[in-house]
Every structure is written in structure tokens, then in C-alpha cells.
Amino acid sequence: MSDLVPTQVEQRIQELRGQRVMLDADLAALYRVETKTLNRAVKRNLNRFPADFMFRITARESGDLRFQSGTSSLRSQSGTSSSHGGRRYLPYAFTEQGVAMLSSVLRSQRAIQVNIEIMRAFVRLRRMAISHADLAKRLDTLESKYDSQFKVVFDAIRGLMRPPRKPRPRIGFGE
């Protein structure tokens, strides 16, 4: 898909409740539909979206996301009333499985292509997380290994840095 750059997708994946999710407004923007259209399609098929596929974020989470993105409102205002100055309802967050399920609800060619890119982005992020965890584990191993080896060296250096002991004067009569 020529107009959809993988980094556009990856930037919209966020960490929430210990899971990687995408917000309804971000998905709607990628699918090129209004947020309310996407949410209507989901509501018509709620039985396909259990709690581990999709959930409504809390007001606190919404505030945290606003703080992280540095904007006064969440990314998209699509599907909202301008008289309210923003969204009327808190956004839905879709997990990787929820995004995959969206492909069965939204049946356009664009939705199919976007879903493929989103699934690839989730896989790339998972691989990066595994790679970082492996790197951190290796670093810990090296650190513990070299700490024990260099302890002797550091102790010797500290010993050399101590000022030499001055000989004590002898007490008593000398011969």
C-alpha cells in the first residue's frame, strides 16, 4: 500500500493497561472513515469484540494519553459535534486481536490493506520487544561477570591509592 507508511501505523500503537492498543480515532483515520462510522460498525457486531479485543478507556487514561501526545485533545475529532468542542464519549481501544476482528466488520479494500499493515506493525513491535529483552539479559550477564572479575582489580587499585603508613616512633629507651 503506497500511501500507508509502516511508521504511520507504528506511531499510533500505544501501550495501555499493559497491552499494545490502537484507539478508534487512529484506526478510523487509517481506514479513512469517520470515528462514529467505525464505532457504529463495531456496535452492530459487539459479539465479535469481547473485553480482551476492545475496551473503552477511562477518563484518567484519556488524560494520560493527552499528556503523552502533547495535544489538548485526542488525535482525531472525527465523528464529534463541534458544539461540544471535542469527543462526547471516551475512545475505544482495540488490542491486536480486536484490530484483526475489524477486518471482518469493515469490508472495504482499504480496510483489508490497512489491517495487513497493522498486523505487520504489531509483529515488528513484538520482535523489537523480544530483541530488547534479550539484549538486556545479555547485558546483565556481562555486567555480573565483569563485576566479579574487576572487583579484584578495583580492590588492588584502592589499596594502592591509600597513603602509606608512617612508621610509629618507638616508645621507651633506645639503645
mmCIF file of C-alpha atoms in Angstrom:
data_model
loop_
_atom_site.group_PDB
_atom_site.id
_atom_site.type_symbol
_atom_site.label_atom_id
_atom_site.label_comp_id
_atom_site.label_asym_id
_atom_site.label_seq_id
_atom_site.Cartn_x
_atom_site.Cartn_y
_atom_site.Cartn_z
ATOM 1 C CA MET A 1 0.000 0.000 0.000
ATOM 2 C CA SER A 2 1.881 3.019 -1.281
ATOM 3 C CA ASP A 3 0.284 5.794 0.780
ATOM 4 C CA LEU A 4 0.497 3.978 4.115
ATOM 5 C CA VAL A 5 3.970 4.130 5.617
ATOM 6 C CA PRO A 6 4.665 1.487 8.295
ATOM 7 C CA THR A 7 5.889 4.145 10.747
ATOM 8 C CA GLN A 8 2.480 5.860 10.477
ATOM 9 C CA VAL A 9 0.924 2.706 11.843
ATOM 10 C CA GLU A 10 3.584 2.033 14.493
ATOM 11 C CA GLN A 11 3.295 5.590 15.841
ATOM 12 C CA ARG A 12 -0.397 5.019 16.502
ATOM 13 C CA ILE A 13 0.115 1.860 18.536
ATOM 14 C CA GLN A 14 0.149 2.755 22.221
ATOM 15 C CA GLU A 15 0.748 0.970 25.487
ATOM 16 C CA LEU A 16 -2.332 0.905 27.707
ATOM 17 C CA ARG A 17 -3.169 -1.438 30.605
ATOM 18 C CA GLY A 18 -0.063 -3.452 29.803
ATOM 19 C CA GLN A 19 -1.205 -4.111 26.236
ATOM 20 C CA ARG A 20 -0.453 -2.623 22.867
ATOM 21 C CA VAL A 21 -3.613 -0.997 21.529
ATOM 22 C CA MET A 22 -4.875 1.359 18.873
ATOM 23 C CA LEU A 23 -7.561 3.960 19.528
ATOM 24 C CA ASP A 24 -10.758 4.101 17.498
ATOM 25 C CA ALA A 25 -9.940 7.556 16.096
ATOM 26 C CA ASP A 26 -6.499 6.435 14.920
ATOM 27 C CA LEU A 27 -7.955 3.354 13.260
ATOM 28 C CA ALA A 28 -10.685 5.437 11.631
ATOM 29 C CA ALA A 29 -8.056 7.809 10.231
ATOM 30 C CA LEU A 30 -6.094 4.894 8.763
ATOM 31 C CA TYR A 31 -9.253 3.322 7.309
ATOM 32 C CA ARG A 32 -10.333 6.769 6.043
ATOM 33 C CA VAL A 33 -13.720 6.612 7.723
ATOM 34 C CA GLU A 34 -15.225 8.753 10.463
ATOM 35 C CA THR A 35 -14.747 7.527 14.018
ATOM 36 C CA LYS A 36 -18.503 7.325 14.515
ATOM 37 C CA THR A 37 -18.810 5.127 11.397
ATOM 38 C CA LEU A 38 -16.176 2.731 12.725
ATOM 39 C CA ASN A 39 -17.795 2.631 16.172
ATOM 40 C CA ARG A 40 -21.259 2.017 14.666
ATOM 41 C CA ALA A 41 -19.908 -0.956 12.709
ATOM 42 C CA VAL A 42 -18.356 -2.322 15.898
ATOM 43 C CA LYS A 43 -21.559 -1.818 17.917
ATOM 44 C CA ARG A 44 -23.555 -3.696 15.272
ATOM 45 C CA ASN A 45 -21.149 -6.612 15.820
ATOM 46 C CA LEU A 46 -20.429 -6.355 19.561
ATOM 47 C CA ASN A 47 -20.420 -10.133 19.974
ATOM 48 C CA ARG A 48 -17.188 -10.180 17.916
ATOM 49 C CA PHE A 49 -15.422 -7.820 20.337
ATOM 50 C CA PRO A 50 -15.055 -9.288 23.839
ATOM 51 C CA ALA A 51 -13.271 -7.286 26.539
ATOM 52 C CA ASP A 52 -9.846 -8.665 25.588
ATOM 53 C CA PHE A 53 -10.343 -7.399 21.998
ATOM 54 C CA MET A 54 -11.712 -3.934 22.765
ATOM 55 C CA PHE A 55 -12.419 -1.730 25.789
ATOM 56 C CA ARG A 56 -13.417 1.851 26.483
ATOM 57 C CA ILE A 57 -10.585 3.826 28.057
ATOM 58 C CA THR A 58 -11.117 5.668 31.331
ATOM 59 C CA ALA A 59 -11.055 9.439 31.778
ATOM 60 C CA ARG A 60 -7.708 9.122 33.550
ATOM 61 C CA GLU A 61 -6.217 7.071 30.704
ATOM 62 C CA SER A 62 -7.558 9.630 28.260
ATOM 63 C CA GLY A 63 -5.805 12.383 30.202
ATOM 64 C CA ASP A 64 -2.574 10.381 30.278
ATOM 65 C CA LEU A 65 -2.743 9.875 26.518
ATOM 66 C CA ARG A 66 -3.317 13.604 26.001
ATOM 67 C CA PHE A 67 -0.297 14.337 28.166
ATOM 68 C CA GLN A 68 1.873 11.843 26.249
ATOM 69 C CA SER A 69 0.874 13.135 22.829
ATOM 70 C CA GLY A 70 1.154 16.767 23.898
ATOM 71 C CA THR A 71 -2.202 17.787 22.464
ATOM 72 C CA SER A 72 -5.233 19.284 24.125
ATOM 73 C CA SER A 73 -7.489 16.595 22.706
ATOM 74 C CA LEU A 74 -7.036 13.087 21.459
ATOM 75 C CA ARG A 75 -5.695 12.798 17.949
ATOM 76 C CA SER A 76 -8.882 12.841 15.925
ATOM 77 C CA GLN A 77 -12.093 14.728 16.378
ATOM 78 C CA SER A 78 -13.904 12.837 13.611
ATOM 79 C CA GLY A 79 -17.446 11.962 14.383
ATOM 80 C CA THR A 80 -17.924 14.568 17.076
ATOM 81 C CA SER A 81 -20.144 17.537 17.427
ATOM 82 C CA SER A 82 -18.328 20.841 17.014
ATOM 83 C CA SER A 83 -20.617 22.424 19.620
ATOM 84 C CA HIS A 84 -19.073 20.151 22.261
ATOM 85 C CA GLY A 85 -15.502 21.104 21.378
ATOM 86 C CA GLY A 86 -14.313 17.501 21.213
ATOM 87 C CA ARG A 87 -15.383 13.932 21.686
ATOM 88 C CA ARG A 88 -18.593 13.223 23.547
ATOM 89 C CA TYR A 89 -17.513 9.737 24.587
ATOM 90 C CA LEU A 90 -14.272 8.249 25.730
ATOM 91 C CA PRO A 91 -12.473 6.355 22.948
ATOM 92 C CA TYR A 92 -12.373 2.635 22.430
ATOM 93 C CA ALA A 93 -9.006 0.900 22.498
ATOM 94 C CA PHE A 94 -8.546 -2.136 20.253
ATOM 95 C CA THR A 95 -5.994 -4.830 21.052
ATOM 96 C CA GLU A 96 -4.177 -6.675 18.289
ATOM 97 C CA GLN A 97 -6.960 -9.271 18.205
ATOM 98 C CA GLY A 98 -9.583 -6.527 18.079
ATOM 99 C CA VAL A 99 -7.878 -4.887 15.128
ATOM 100 C CA ALA A 100 -7.783 -8.256 13.364
ATOM 101 C CA MET A 101 -11.508 -8.665 14.044
ATOM 102 C CA LEU A 102 -12.185 -5.258 12.481
ATOM 103 C CA SER A 103 -11.300 -6.751 9.104
ATOM 104 C CA SER A 104 -14.418 -8.905 9.317
ATOM 105 C CA VAL A 105 -16.560 -5.879 10.190
ATOM 106 C CA LEU A 106 -15.105 -3.343 7.752
ATOM 107 C CA ARG A 107 -15.049 -4.987 4.360
ATOM 108 C CA SER A 108 -13.538 -2.374 2.067
ATOM 109 C CA GLN A 109 -10.344 -2.983 0.108
ATOM 110 C CA ARG A 110 -8.733 -0.171 2.108
ATOM 111 C CA ALA A 111 -9.648 -1.922 5.384
ATOM 112 C CA ILE A 112 -8.021 -5.143 4.207
ATOM 113 C CA GLN A 113 -4.770 -3.379 3.249
ATOM 114 C CA VAL A 114 -4.687 -1.313 6.431
ATOM 115 C CA ASN A 115 -5.254 -4.415 8.562
ATOM 116 C CA ILE A 116 -2.361 -6.185 6.863
ATOM 117 C CA GLU A 117 -0.055 -3.243 7.655
ATOM 118 C CA ILE A 118 -1.309 -3.040 11.239
ATOM 119 C CA MET A 119 -0.709 -6.757 11.822
ATOM 120 C CA ARG A 120 2.812 -6.368 10.405
ATOM 121 C CA ALA A 121 3.428 -3.407 12.726
ATOM 122 C CA PHE A 122 2.311 -5.399 15.785
ATOM 123 C CA VAL A 123 4.659 -8.228 14.750
ATOM 124 C CA ARG A 124 7.582 -5.795 14.278
ATOM 125 C CA LEU A 125 6.974 -4.271 17.704
ATOM 126 C CA ARG A 126 6.780 -7.711 19.313
ATOM 127 C CA ARG A 127 10.076 -8.703 17.677
ATOM 128 C CA MET A 128 11.706 -5.482 18.873
ATOM 129 C CA ALA A 129 10.473 -6.083 22.422
ATOM 130 C CA ILE A 130 11.878 -9.624 22.390
ATOM 131 C CA SER A 131 15.158 -8.346 20.973
ATOM 132 C CA HIS A 132 15.421 -5.644 23.655
ATOM 133 C CA ALA A 133 14.639 -8.143 26.400
ATOM 134 C CA ASP A 134 17.334 -10.478 25.056
ATOM 135 C CA LEU A 135 19.833 -7.612 24.898
ATOM 136 C CA ALA A 136 19.041 -6.551 28.459
ATOM 137 C CA LYS A 137 19.515 -10.126 29.663
ATOM 138 C CA ARG A 138 22.891 -10.369 27.909
ATOM 139 C CA LEU A 139 23.987 -7.047 29.358
ATOM 140 C CA ASP A 140 23.054 -8.177 32.873
ATOM 141 C CA THR A 141 25.058 -11.370 32.372
ATOM 142 C CA LEU A 142 28.111 -9.474 31.146
ATOM 143 C CA GLU A 143 27.810 -6.933 33.928
ATOM 144 C CA SER A 144 27.708 -9.569 36.644
ATOM 145 C CA LYS A 145 30.566 -11.453 35.004
ATOM 146 C CA TYR A 146 32.816 -8.406 34.742
ATOM 147 C CA ASP A 147 31.868 -7.032 38.135
ATOM 148 C CA SER A 148 33.272 -10.123 39.822
ATOM 149 C CA GLN A 149 36.419 -10.121 37.656
ATOM 150 C CA PHE A 150 37.122 -6.436 38.098
ATOM 151 C CA LYS A 151 36.438 -6.464 41.841
ATOM 152 C CA VAL A 152 39.962 -7.771 42.434
ATOM 153 C CA VAL A 153 41.423 -5.086 40.168
ATOM 154 C CA PHE A 154 39.438 -2.314 41.837
ATOM 155 C CA ASP A 155 40.393 -3.554 45.312
ATOM 156 C CA ALA A 156 44.079 -3.547 44.290
ATOM 157 C CA ILE A 157 43.799 -0.030 42.876
ATOM 158 C CA ARG A 158 42.107 1.195 46.059
ATOM 159 C CA GLY A 159 44.911 -0.388 48.093
ATOM 160 C CA LEU A 160 47.494 1.472 46.025
ATOM 161 C CA MET A 161 45.627 4.734 46.476
ATOM 162 C CA ARG A 162 45.776 4.576 50.280
ATOM 163 C CA PRO A 163 48.534 6.696 51.753
ATOM 164 C CA PRO A 164 51.476 4.651 53.014
ATOM 165 C CA ARG A 165 51.635 4.004 56.724
ATOM 166 C CA LYS A 166 54.158 6.068 58.576
ATOM 167 C CA PRO A 167 56.349 4.078 60.923
ATOM 168 C CA ARG A 168 55.408 4.656 64.539
ATOM 169 C CA PRO A 169 58.009 6.044 66.838
ATOM 170 C CA ARG A 170 59.203 3.522 69.410
ATOM 171 C CA ILE A 171 58.221 4.159 72.942
ATOM 172 C CA GLY A 172 60.820 3.689 75.628
ATOM 173 C CA PHE A 173 64.590 3.934 75.869
ATOM 174 C CA GLY A 174 66.550 3.131 72.819
ATOM 175 C CA GLU A 175 69.980 1.604 72.865
#
